[in-house]
JSON list of C-alpha atoms in Angstrom, two decimals:
[
{"chain": "A", "resi": 838, "resn": "UNK", "atom": "CA", "xyz": [-15.85, 8.31, 11.30]},
{"chain": "A", "resi": 839, "resn": "UNK", "atom": "CA", "xyz": [-12.32, 6.92, 11.42]},
{"chain": "A", "resi": 840, "resn": "UNK", "atom": "CA", "xyz": [-10.40, 5.43, 8.52]},
{"chain": "A", "resi": 841, "resn": "UNK", "atom": "CA", "xyz": [-8.50, 2.14, 8.69]},
{"chain": "A", "resi": 842, "resn": "UNK", "atom": "CA", "xyz": [-5.81, 1.69, 6.04]},
{"chain": "A", "resi": 843, "resn": "UNK", "atom": "CA", "xyz": [-4.99, -2.02, 5.58]},
{"chain": "A", "resi": 844, "resn": "UNK", "atom": "CA", "xyz": [-1.73, -2.58, 3.71]},
{"chain": "A", "resi": 845, "resn": "UNK", "atom": "CA", "xyz": [-0.45, -5.88, 2.41]},
{"chain": "A", "resi": 846, "resn": "UNK", "atom": "CA", "xyz": [3.31, -6.26, 2.85]},
{"chain": "A", "resi": 847, "resn": "UNK", "atom": "CA", "xyz": [5.70, -5.47, 0.02]},
{"chain": "A", "resi": 848, "resn": "UNK", "atom": "CA", "xyz": [6.98, -8.20, -2.28]},
{"chain": "A", "resi": 849, "resn": "UNK", "atom": "CA", "xyz": [8.51, -11.00, -0.20]},
{"chain": "A", "resi": 850, "resn": "UNK", "atom": "CA", "xyz": [10.91, -13.76, -1.26]},
{"chain": "A", "resi": 851, "resn": "UNK", "atom": "CA", "xyz": [8.64, -16.24, -3.05]},
{"chain": "A", "resi": 852, "resn": "UNK", "atom": "CA", "xyz": [10.52, -19.44, -3.95]},
{"chain": "A", "resi": 853, "resn": "UNK", "atom": "CA", "xyz": [13.42, -18.72, -1.57]},
{"chain": "A", "resi": 854, "resn": "UNK", "atom": "CA", "xyz": [14.23, -20.74, 1.54]},
{"chain": "A", "resi": 855, "resn": "UNK", "atom": "CA", "xyz": [12.98, -17.85, 3.68]},
{"chain": "A", "resi": 856, "resn": "UNK", "atom": "CA", "xyz": [9.84, -16.26, 2.23]},
{"chain": "A", "resi": 857, "resn": "UNK", "atom": "CA", "xyz": [9.47, -13.96, 5.25]},
{"chain": "A", "resi": 858, "resn": "UNK", "atom": "CA", "xyz": [11.90, -11.35, 3.96]},
{"chain": "A", "resi": 859, "resn": "UNK", "atom": "CA", "xyz": [11.15, -8.41, 1.68]},
{"chain": "A", "resi": 860, "resn": "UNK", "atom": "CA", "xyz": [12.86, -8.40, -1.69]},
{"chain": "A", "resi": 861, "resn": "UNK", "atom": "CA", "xyz": [14.65, -5.25, -2.83]},
{"chain": "A", "resi": 862, "resn": "UNK", "atom": "CA", "xyz": [11.54, -4.38, -4.83]},
{"chain": "A", "resi": 863, "resn": "UNK", "atom": "CA", "xyz": [9.35, -5.01, -1.77]},
{"chain": "A", "resi": 864, "resn": "UNK", "atom": "CA", "xyz": [11.37, -2.45, 0.18]},
{"chain": "A", "resi": 865, "resn": "UNK", "atom": "CA", "xyz": [11.04, 0.09, -2.65]},
{"chain": "A", "resi": 866, "resn": "UNK", "atom": "CA", "xyz": [7.27, -0.49, -2.85]},
{"chain": "A", "resi": 867, "resn": "UNK", "atom": "CA", "xyz": [6.95, 0.22, 0.87]},
{"chain": "A", "resi": 868, "resn": "UNK", "atom": "CA", "xyz": [9.10, 3.35, 0.82]},
{"chain": "A", "resi": 869, "resn": "UNK", "atom": "CA", "xyz": [7.19, 4.67, -2.18]},
{"chain": "A", "resi": 870, "resn": "UNK", "atom": "CA", "xyz": [3.88, 4.18, -0.36]},
{"chain": "A", "resi": 871, "resn": "UNK", "atom": "CA", "xyz": [5.20, 6.26, 2.54]},
{"chain": "A", "resi": 872, "resn": "UNK", "atom": "CA", "xyz": [6.38, 8.99, 0.16]},
{"chain": "A", "resi": 873, "resn": "UNK", "atom": "CA", "xyz": [2.98, 9.03, -1.55]},
{"chain": "A", "resi": 874, "resn": "UNK", "atom": "CA", "xyz": [1.13, 9.50, 1.73]},
{"chain": "A", "resi": 875, "resn": "UNK", "atom": "CA", "xyz": [3.57, 12.13, 2.98]},
{"chain": "A", "resi": 876, "resn": "UNK", "atom": "CA", "xyz": [3.14, 14.15, -0.21]},
{"chain": "A", "resi": 877, "resn": "UNK", "atom": "CA", "xyz": [-0.62, 14.22, 0.44]},
{"chain": "A", "resi": 878, "resn": "UNK", "atom": "CA", "xyz": [-0.32, 15.15, 4.09]},
{"chain": "A", "resi": 879, "resn": "UNK", "atom": "CA", "xyz": [-1.86, 11.96, 5.45]},
{"chain": "A", "resi": 880, "resn": "UNK", "atom": "CA", "xyz": [-1.23, 11.64, 9.18]},
{"chain": "A", "resi": 881, "resn": "UNK", "atom": "CA", "xyz": [-1.73, 8.44, 11.17]},
{"chain": "A", "resi": 882, "resn": "UNK", "atom": "CA", "xyz": [-2.82, 8.44, 14.78]},
{"chain": "A", "resi": 883, "resn": "UNK", "atom": "CA", "xyz": [-1.74, 4.85, 15.40]},
{"chain": "A", "resi": 884, "resn": "UNK", "atom": "CA", "xyz": [-0.01, 1.96, 13.62]},
{"chain": "A", "resi": 885, "resn": "UNK", "atom": "CA", "xyz": [-0.77, -1.75, 14.01]},
{"chain": "A", "resi": 886, "resn": "UNK", "atom": "CA", "xyz": [1.21, -4.60, 12.43]},
{"chain": "A", "resi": 887, "resn": "UNK", "atom": "CA", "xyz": [1.41, -8.36, 12.46]},
{"chain": "A", "resi": 888, "resn": "UNK", "atom": "CA", "xyz": [4.48, -9.94, 14.01]},
{"chain": "A", "resi": 889, "resn": "UNK", "atom": "CA", "xyz": [6.09, -11.36, 10.85]},
{"chain": "A", "resi": 890, "resn": "UNK", "atom": "CA", "xyz": [9.35, -9.93, 9.53]},
{"chain": "A", "resi": 891, "resn": "UNK", "atom": "CA", "xyz": [7.77, -8.87, 6.25]},
{"chain": "A", "resi": 892, "resn": "UNK", "atom": "CA", "xyz": [5.19, -6.85, 8.20]},
{"chain": "A", "resi": 893, "resn": "UNK", "atom": "CA", "xyz": [7.78, -5.01, 10.29]},
{"chain": "A", "resi": 894, "resn": "UNK", "atom": "CA", "xyz": [9.99, -4.44, 7.23]},
{"chain": "A", "resi": 895, "resn": "UNK", "atom": "CA", "xyz": [7.04, -3.02, 5.28]},
{"chain": "A", "resi": 896, "resn": "UNK", "atom": "CA", "xyz": [6.19, -0.67, 8.14]},
{"chain": "A", "resi": 897, "resn": "UNK", "atom": "CA", "xyz": [9.86, 0.37, 8.32]},
{"chain": "A", "resi": 898, "resn": "UNK", "atom": "CA", "xyz": [9.80, 1.22, 4.61]},
{"chain": "A", "resi": 899, "resn": "UNK", "atom": "CA", "xyz": [6.58, 3.23, 4.94]},
{"chain": "A", "resi": 900, "resn": "UNK", "atom": "CA", "xyz": [8.00, 5.04, 7.96]},
{"chain": "A", "resi": 901, "resn": "UNK", "atom": "CA", "xyz": [11.19, 5.85, 6.05]},
{"chain": "A", "resi": 902, "resn": "UNK", "atom": "CA", "xyz": [9.30, 7.19, 3.06]},
{"chain": "A", "resi": 903, "resn": "UNK", "atom": "CA", "xyz": [6.87, 9.24, 5.15]},
{"chain": "A", "resi": 904, "resn": "UNK", "atom": "CA", "xyz": [9.24, 10.33, 7.92]},
{"chain": "A", "resi": 905, "resn": "UNK", "atom": "CA", "xyz": [7.18, 8.63, 10.62]},
{"chain": "A", "resi": 906, "resn": "UNK", "atom": "CA", "xyz": [8.35, 7.42, 14.02]},
{"chain": "A", "resi": 907, "resn": "UNK", "atom": "CA", "xyz": [5.31, 5.65, 15.53]},
{"chain": "A", "resi": 908, "resn": "UNK", "atom": "CA", "xyz": [5.88, 2.65, 17.78]},
{"chain": "A", "resi": 909, "resn": "UNK", "atom": "CA", "xyz": [3.45, 0.09, 16.31]},
{"chain": "A", "resi": 910, "resn": "UNK", "atom": "CA", "xyz": [1.12, -2.16, 18.25]},
{"chain": "A", "resi": 911, "resn": "UNK", "atom": "CA", "xyz": [2.13, -5.69, 17.22]},
{"chain": "A", "resi": 912, "resn": "UNK", "atom": "CA", "xyz": [-0.72, -8.22, 17.04]},
{"chain": "A", "resi": 913, "resn": "UNK", "atom": "CA", "xyz": [0.25, -11.83, 16.20]},
{"chain": "A", "resi": 914, "resn": "UNK", "atom": "CA", "xyz": [-3.39, -12.42, 15.27]},
{"chain": "A", "resi": 915, "resn": "UNK", "atom": "CA", "xyz": [-2.62, -10.50, 12.06]},
{"chain": "A", "resi": 916, "resn": "UNK", "atom": "CA", "xyz": [0.05, -13.00, 10.97]},
{"chain": "A", "resi": 917, "resn": "UNK", "atom": "CA", "xyz": [-0.46, -14.94, 7.75]},
{"chain": "A", "resi": 918, "resn": "UNK", "atom": "CA", "xyz": [-1.44, -18.59, 7.60]},
{"chain": "A", "resi": 919, "resn": "UNK", "atom": "CA", "xyz": [1.32, -21.06, 6.65]},
{"chain": "A", "resi": 920, "resn": "UNK", "atom": "CA", "xyz": [0.76, -21.59, 2.94]},
{"chain": "A", "resi": 921, "resn": "UNK", "atom": "CA", "xyz": [3.32, -24.42, 2.80]},
{"chain": "A", "resi": 922, "resn": "UNK", "atom": "CA", "xyz": [1.47, -26.29, 5.56]},
{"chain": "A", "resi": 923, "resn": "UNK", "atom": "CA", "xyz": [-1.83, -25.78, 3.73]},
{"chain": "A", "resi": 924, "resn": "UNK", "atom": "CA", "xyz": [-0.40, -27.25, 0.52]},
{"chain": "A", "resi": 925, "resn": "UNK", "atom": "CA", "xyz": [1.36, -30.13, 2.32]},
{"chain": "A", "resi": 926, "resn": "UNK", "atom": "CA", "xyz": [-1.94, -31.12, 3.93]},
{"chain": "A", "resi": 927, "resn": "UNK", "atom": "CA", "xyz": [-3.37, -32.02, 0.50]},
{"chain": "A", "resi": 928, "resn": "UNK", "atom": "CA", "xyz": [-0.14, -32.66, -1.44]},
{"chain": "A", "resi": 929, "resn": "UNK", "atom": "CA", "xyz": [2.41, -34.25, 0.93]},
{"chain": "A", "resi": 930, "resn": "UNK", "atom": "CA", "xyz": [5.12, -34.62, -1.70]},
{"chain": "A", "resi": 931, "resn": "UNK", "atom": "CA", "xyz": [7.46, -31.66, -2.37]},
{"chain": "A", "resi": 932, "resn": "UNK", "atom": "CA", "xyz": [6.45, -29.50, -5.29]},
{"chain": "A", "resi": 933, "resn": "UNK", "atom": "CA", "xyz": [8.78, -29.54, -8.27]},
{"chain": "A", "resi": 934, "resn": "UNK", "atom": "CA", "xyz": [11.12, -26.63, -8.76]},
{"chain": "A", "resi": 935, "resn": "UNK", "atom": "CA", "xyz": [11.39, -25.12, -12.24]},
{"chain": "A", "resi": 936, "resn": "UNK", "atom": "CA", "xyz": [14.38, -26.33, -14.25]},
{"chain": "A", "resi": 937, "resn": "UNK", "atom": "CA", "xyz": [14.02, -23.47, -16.69]},
{"chain": "A", "resi": 938, "resn": "UNK", "atom": "CA", "xyz": [12.22, -20.14, -17.03]},
{"chain": "A", "resi": 939, "resn": "UNK", "atom": "CA", "xyz": [9.73, -21.81, -19.38]},
{"chain": "A", "resi": 940, "resn": "UNK", "atom": "CA", "xyz": [8.59, -24.21, -16.63]},
{"chain": "A", "resi": 941, "resn": "UNK", "atom": "CA", "xyz": [8.11, -21.54, -13.97]},
{"chain": "A", "resi": 942, "resn": "UNK", "atom": "CA", "xyz": [4.63, -20.22, -14.96]},
{"chain": "A", "resi": 943, "resn": "UNK", "atom": "CA", "xyz": [2.97, -23.65, -14.88]},
{"chain": "A", "resi": 944, "resn": "UNK", "atom": "CA", "xyz": [4.57, -24.57, -11.54]},
{"chain": "A", "resi": 945, "resn": "UNK", "atom": "CA", "xyz": [3.49, -21.19, -10.18]},
{"chain": "A", "resi": 946, "resn": "UNK", "atom": "CA", "xyz": [-0.10, -21.93, -11.28]},
{"chain": "A", "resi": 947, "resn": "UNK", "atom": "CA", "xyz": [0.08, -25.39, -9.70]},
{"chain": "A", "resi": 948, "resn": "UNK", "atom": "CA", "xyz": [1.16, -23.85, -6.39]},
{"chain": "A", "resi": 949, "resn": "UNK", "atom": "CA", "xyz": [-1.86, -21.55, -6.32]},
{"chain": "A", "resi": 950, "resn": "UNK", "atom": "CA", "xyz": [-4.31, -24.25, -7.49]},
{"chain": "A", "resi": 951, "resn": "UNK", "atom": "CA", "xyz": [-3.24, -26.40, -4.56]},
{"chain": "A", "resi": 952, "resn": "UNK", "atom": "CA", "xyz": [-3.34, -23.44, -2.20]},
{"chain": "A", "resi": 953, "resn": "UNK", "atom": "CA", "xyz": [-6.90, -22.57, -3.25]},
{"chain": "A", "resi": 954, "resn": "UNK", "atom": "CA", "xyz": [-8.00, -26.20, -2.71]},
{"chain": "A", "resi": 955, "resn": "UNK", "atom": "CA", "xyz": [-6.30, -26.42, 0.68]},
{"chain": "A", "resi": 956, "resn": "UNK", "atom": "CA", "xyz": [-7.74, -23.10, 1.86]},
{"chain": "A", "resi": 957, "resn": "UNK", "atom": "CA", "xyz": [-11.23, -24.19, 0.83]},
{"chain": "A", "resi": 958, "resn": "UNK", "atom": "CA", "xyz": [-10.97, -27.34, 2.95]},
{"chain": "A", "resi": 959, "resn": "UNK", "atom": "CA", "xyz": [-9.39, -25.50, 5.91]},
{"chain": "A", "resi": 960, "resn": "UNK", "atom": "CA", "xyz": [-12.12, -22.85, 5.92]},
{"chain": "A", "resi": 961, "resn": "UNK", "atom": "CA", "xyz": [-14.79, -25.57, 5.71]},
{"chain": "A", "resi": 962, "resn": "UNK", "atom": "CA", "xyz": [-13.34, -27.27, 8.79]},
{"chain": "A", "resi": 963, "resn": "UNK", "atom": "CA", "xyz": [-12.48, -30.51, 6.99]},
{"chain": "A", "resi": 964, "resn": "UNK", "atom": "CA", "xyz": [-8.72, -29.96, 7.10]},
{"chain": "A", "resi": 965, "resn": "UNK", "atom": "CA", "xyz": [-6.32, -28.76, 9.80]},
{"chain": "A", "resi": 966, "resn": "UNK", "atom": "CA", "xyz": [-2.80, -28.25, 8.38]},
{"chain": "A", "resi": 967, "resn": "UNK", "atom": "CA", "xyz": [0.05, -29.30, 10.66]},
{"chain": "A", "resi": 968, "resn": "UNK", "atom": "CA", "xyz": [1.06, -26.58, 13.10]},
{"chain": "A", "resi": 969, "resn": "UNK", "atom": "CA", "xyz": [-1.96, -24.37, 12.33]},
{"chain": "A", "resi": 970, "resn": "UNK", "atom": "CA", "xyz": [-5.05, -23.49, 14.30]},
{"chain": "A", "resi": 971, "resn": "UNK", "atom": "CA", "xyz": [-8.57, -24.02, 13.02]},
{"chain": "A", "resi": 972, "resn": "UNK", "atom": "CA", "xyz": [-9.81, -21.47, 10.52]},
{"chain": "A", "resi": 973, "resn": "UNK", "atom": "CA", "xyz": [-12.32, -20.10, 13.03]},
{"chain": "A", "resi": 974, "resn": "UNK", "atom": "CA", "xyz": [-9.54, -19.41, 15.55]},
{"chain": "A", "resi": 975, "resn": "UNK", "atom": "CA", "xyz": [-7.37, -17.83, 12.86]},
{"chain": "A", "resi": 976, "resn": "UNK", "atom": "CA", "xyz": [-10.22, -15.55, 11.74]},
{"chain": "A", "resi": 977, "resn": "UNK", "atom": "CA", "xyz": [-10.86, -14.57, 15.35]},
{"chain": "A", "resi": 978, "resn": "UNK", "atom": "CA", "xyz": [-7.42, -12.94, 15.49]},
{"chain": "A", "resi": 979, "resn": "UNK", "atom": "CA", "xyz": [-8.47, -10.70, 12.61]},
{"chain": "A", "resi": 980, "resn": "UNK", "atom": "CA", "xyz": [-11.91, -9.82, 13.93]},
{"chain": "A", "resi": 981, "resn": "UNK", "atom": "CA", "xyz": [-10.41, -9.11, 17.37]},
{"chain": "A", "resi": 982, "resn": "UNK", "atom": "CA", "xyz": [-8.06, -6.59, 15.71]},
{"chain": "A", "resi": 983, "resn": "UNK", "atom": "CA", "xyz": [-11.03, -4.92, 13.99]},
{"chain": "A", "resi": 984, "resn": "UNK", "atom": "CA", "xyz": [-12.90, -4.77, 17.30]},
{"chain": "A", "resi": 985, "resn": "UNK", "atom": "CA", "xyz": [-9.87, -3.15, 18.93]},
{"chain": "A", "resi": 986, "resn": "UNK", "atom": "CA", "xyz": [-9.77, -0.46, 16.22]},
{"chain": "A", "resi": 987, "resn": "UNK", "atom": "CA", "xyz": [-13.49, 0.31, 16.66]},
{"chain": "A", "resi": 988, "resn": "UNK", "atom": "CA", "xyz": [-13.26, 0.43, 20.45]},
{"chain": "A", "resi": 989, "resn": "UNK", "atom": "CA", "xyz": [-10.01, 2.37, 20.83]},
{"chain": "A", "resi": 990, "resn": "UNK", "atom": "CA", "xyz": [-9.53, 4.60, 17.79]},
{"chain": "A", "resi": 991, "resn": "UNK", "atom": "CA", "xyz": [-12.86, 6.22, 16.94]},
{"chain": "A", "resi": 992, "resn": "UNK", "atom": "CA", "xyz": [-12.41, 9.15, 14.57]},
{"chain": "A", "resi": 993, "resn": "UNK", "atom": "CA", "xyz": [-8.73, 8.40, 13.94]},
{"chain": "A", "resi": 994, "resn": "UNK", "atom": "CA", "xyz": [-6.57, 7.39, 10.97]},
{"chain": "A", "resi": 995, "resn": "UNK", "atom": "CA", "xyz": [-5.21, 3.91, 11.67]},
{"chain": "A", "resi": 996, "resn": "UNK", "atom": "CA", "xyz": [-2.57, 2.09, 9.60]},
{"chain": "A", "resi": 997, "resn": "UNK", "atom": "CA", "xyz": [-2.62, -1.72, 9.73]},
{"chain": "A", "resi": 998, "resn": "UNK", "atom": "CA", "xyz": [0.15, -3.72, 7.99]},
{"chain": "A", "resi": 999, "resn": "UNK", "atom": "CA", "xyz": [-0.52, -7.42, 7.49]},
{"chain": "A", "resi": 1000, "resn": "UNK", "atom": "CA", "xyz": [-0.83, -10.07, 4.77]},
{"chain": "A", "resi": 1001, "resn": "UNK", "atom": "CA", "xyz": [-3.31, -11.09, 2.09]},
{"chain": "A", "resi": 1002, "resn": "UNK", "atom": "CA", "xyz": [-5.02, -13.75, 4.22]},
{"chain": "A", "resi": 1003, "resn": "UNK", "atom": "CA", "xyz": [-5.92, -11.56, 7.22]},
{"chain": "A", "resi": 1004, "resn": "UNK", "atom": "CA", "xyz": [-6.85, -8.60, 5.00]},
{"chain": "A", "resi": 1005, "resn": "UNK", "atom": "CA", "xyz": [-9.17, -10.72, 2.85]},
{"chain": "A", "resi": 1006, "resn": "UNK", "atom": "CA", "xyz": [-10.74, -12.20, 5.98]},
{"chain": "A", "resi": 1007, "resn": "UNK", "atom": "CA", "xyz": [-11.33, -8.67, 7.29]},
{"chain": "A", "resi": 1008, "resn": "UNK", "atom": "CA", "xyz": [-13.07, -7.74, 4.02]},
{"chain": "A", "resi": 1009, "resn": "UNK", "atom": "CA", "xyz": [-15.07, -10.96, 3.98]},
{"chain": "A", "resi": 1010, "resn": "UNK", "atom": "CA", "xyz": [-16.17, -10.34, 7.57]},
{"chain": "A", "resi": 1011, "resn": "UNK", "atom": "CA", "xyz": [-17.28, -6.78, 6.85]},
{"chain": "A", "resi": 1012, "resn": "UNK", "atom": "CA", "xyz": [-19.15, -7.73, 3.65]},
{"chain": "A", "resi": 1013, "resn": "UNK", "atom": "CA", "xyz": [-20.49, -11.09, 4.85]},
{"chain": "A", "resi": 1014, "resn": "UNK", "atom": "CA", "xyz": [-18.82, -12.99, 2.00]},
{"chain": "A", "resi": 1015, "resn": "UNK", "atom": "CA", "xyz": [-18.65, -16.74, 1.48]},
{"chain": "A", "resi": 1016, "resn": "UNK", "atom": "CA", "xyz": [-15.35, -18.56, 2.13]},
{"chain": "A", "resi": 1017, "resn": "UNK", "atom": "CA", "xyz": [-14.94, -19.08, -1.62]},
{"chain": "A", "resi": 1018, "resn": "UNK", "atom": "CA", "xyz": [-15.26, -15.35, -2.33]},
{"chain": "A", "resi": 1019, "resn": "UNK", "atom": "CA", "xyz": [-12.85, -14.55, 0.51]},
{"chain": "A", "resi": 1020, "resn": "UNK", "atom": "CA", "xyz": [-10.24, -16.88, -1.00]},
{"chain": "A", "resi": 1021, "resn": "UNK", "atom": "CA", "xyz": [-10.55, -15.16, -4.38]},
{"chain": "A", "resi": 1022, "resn": "UNK", "atom": "CA", "xyz": [-9.99, -11.79, -2.72]},
{"chain": "A", "resi": 1023, "resn": "UNK", "atom": "CA", "xyz": [-6.96, -13.21, -0.93]},
{"chain": "A", "resi": 1024, "resn": "UNK", "atom": "CA", "xyz": [-5.28, -14.44, -4.10]},
{"chain": "A", "resi": 1025, "resn": "UNK", "atom": "CA", "xyz": [-5.77, -11.09, -5.87]},
{"chain": "A", "resi": 1026, "resn": "UNK", "atom": "CA", "xyz": [-4.36, -8.69, -3.28]},
{"chain": "A", "resi": 1027, "resn": "UNK", "atom": "CA", "xyz": [-1.19, -7.11, -4.62]},
{"chain": "A", "resi": 1028, "resn": "UNK", "atom": "CA", "xyz": [1.99, -6.33, -2.70]},
{"chain": "A", "resi": 1029, "resn": "UNK", "atom": "CA", "xyz": [1.84, -2.97, -0.87]},
{"chain": "A", "resi": 1030, "resn": "UNK", "atom": "CA", "xyz": [-1.81, -2.58, -1.96]},
{"chain": "A", "resi": 1031, "resn": "UNK", "atom": "CA", "xyz": [-4.09, -0.43, 0.18]},
{"chain": "A", "resi": 1032, "resn": "UNK", "atom": "CA", "xyz": [-7.61, -1.35, 1.29]},
{"chain": "A", "resi": 1033, "resn": "UNK", "atom": "CA", "xyz": [-9.61, 1.26, 3.23]},
{"chain": "A", "resi": 1034, "resn": "UNK", "atom": "CA", "xyz": [-12.38, 0.85, 5.78]},
{"chain": "A", "resi": 1035, "resn": "UNK", "atom": "CA", "xyz": [-14.36, 3.66, 7.36]},
{"chain": "A", "resi": 1036, "resn": "UNK", "atom": "CA", "xyz": [-15.43, 2.80, 10.88]},
{"chain": "A", "resi": 1037, "resn": "UNK", "atom": "CA", "xyz": [-17.37, 3.94, 13.91]},
{"chain": "A", "resi": 1038, "resn": "UNK", "atom": "CA", "xyz": [-17.71, 2.18, 17.28]},
{"chain": "A", "resi": 1039, "resn": "UNK", "atom": "CA", "xyz": [-20.34, -0.18, 15.85]},
{"chain": "A", "resi": 1040, "resn": "UNK", "atom": "CA", "xyz": [-19.11, -1.25, 12.41]},
{"chain": "A", "resi": 1041, "resn": "UNK", "atom": "CA", "xyz": [-16.58, -1.08, 9.59]},
{"chain": "A", "resi": 1042, "resn": "UNK", "atom": "CA", "xyz": [-17.57, -0.19, 6.01]},
{"chain": "A", "resi": 1043, "resn": "UNK", "atom": "CA", "xyz": [-15.47, -1.01, 2.94]},
{"chain": "A", "resi": 1044, "resn": "UNK", "atom": "CA", "xyz": [-14.32, 2.12, 1.12]},
{"chain": "A", "resi": 1045, "resn": "UNK", "atom": "CA", "xyz": [-11.61, 0.88, -1.30]},
{"chain": "A", "resi": 1046, "resn": "UNK", "atom": "CA", "xyz": [-9.99, -2.48, -2.12]},
{"chain": "A", "resi": 1047, "resn": "UNK", "atom": "CA", "xyz": [-6.53, -3.47, -3.37]},
{"chain": "A", "resi": 1048, "resn": "UNK", "atom": "CA", "xyz": [-5.44, -0.06, -4.69]},
{"chain": "A", "resi": 1049, "resn": "UNK", "atom": "CA", "xyz": [-1.93, 1.01, -5.71]},
{"chain": "A", "resi": 1050, "resn": "UNK", "atom": "CA", "xyz": [-2.15, 4.81, -5.97]},
{"chain": "A", "resi": 1051, "resn": "UNK", "atom": "CA", "xyz": [1.54, 5.14, -5.08]},
{"chain": "A", "resi": 1052, "resn": "UNK", "atom": "CA", "xyz": [2.52, 3.15, -8.17]},
{"chain": "A", "resi": 1053, "resn": "UNK", "atom": "CA", "xyz": [0.39, 5.12, -10.63]},
{"chain": "A", "resi": 1054, "resn": "UNK", "atom": "CA", "xyz": [3.13, 6.32, -12.94]},
{"chain": "A", "resi": 1055, "resn": "UNK", "atom": "CA", "xyz": [5.11, 5.11, -15.92]},
{"chain": "A", "resi": 1056, "resn": "UNK", "atom": "CA", "xyz": [8.25, 4.80, -13.81]},
{"chain": "A", "resi": 1057, "resn": "UNK", "atom": "CA", "xyz": [6.49, 2.18, -11.66]},
{"chain": "A", "resi": 1058, "resn": "UNK", "atom": "CA", "xyz": [5.04, 0.03, -14.47]},
{"chain": "A", "resi": 1059, "resn": "UNK", "atom": "CA", "xyz": [7.13, -3.02, -13.43]},
{"chain": "A", "resi": 1060, "resn": "UNK", "atom": "CA", "xyz": [6.52, -2.64, -9.68]},
{"chain": "A", "resi": 1061, "resn": "UNK", "atom": "CA", "xyz": [3.17, -4.49, -9.44]},
{"chain": "A", "resi": 1062, "resn": "UNK", "atom": "CA", "xyz": [3.60, -7.94, -7.86]},
{"chain": "A", "resi": 1063, "resn": "UNK", "atom": "CA", "xyz": [1.43, -10.55, -6.15]},
{"chain": "A", "resi": 1064, "resn": "UNK", "atom": "CA", "xyz": [3.81, -12.61, -3.96]}
]
């Protein structure tokens, strides 16, 4: 059996003009994950990432922390969906920006309520956000990556760095979950969290979901983030 380690990117720049950029904390989360694995002697045979900047920056942090030098296989099919396009498809007017810290939590909740609604319609095939493929085509990029791992890396340790959407789709595919359950998994995956699959040439099996073993210490109590 091989083991596939699926890692969501570190904290990105939610609310900024360019979300696709790790925050300082996101970099530290990634480096700490690499240090954690290095301390336990975990060795990867191959590394796969999406093509987004936050994916490559997360891998760079892991590599720094673990002292790794792999050249990753970059698969654009592991890129995240465009959450702004999903929300615009059902709410064409710009979302309000918080005028004070007190307003921020409610606006944050509104963002994710709209995102959940838009994702539900996209996955059902009743909505195609501008500039995005159909959900079936998007999911195919994820399942193709899983097929590649089964076919090419039997018995190996494989690291895959991506985003919450593709990782939740991978879990939903393996477990045969409904679209609604897959969305709930998506919205709960934490930054730099690790999900593990065991695999053989025929199938993947879920081993762990959304774990943060590298942040299990009092010094990391403020390092858990979701965006």
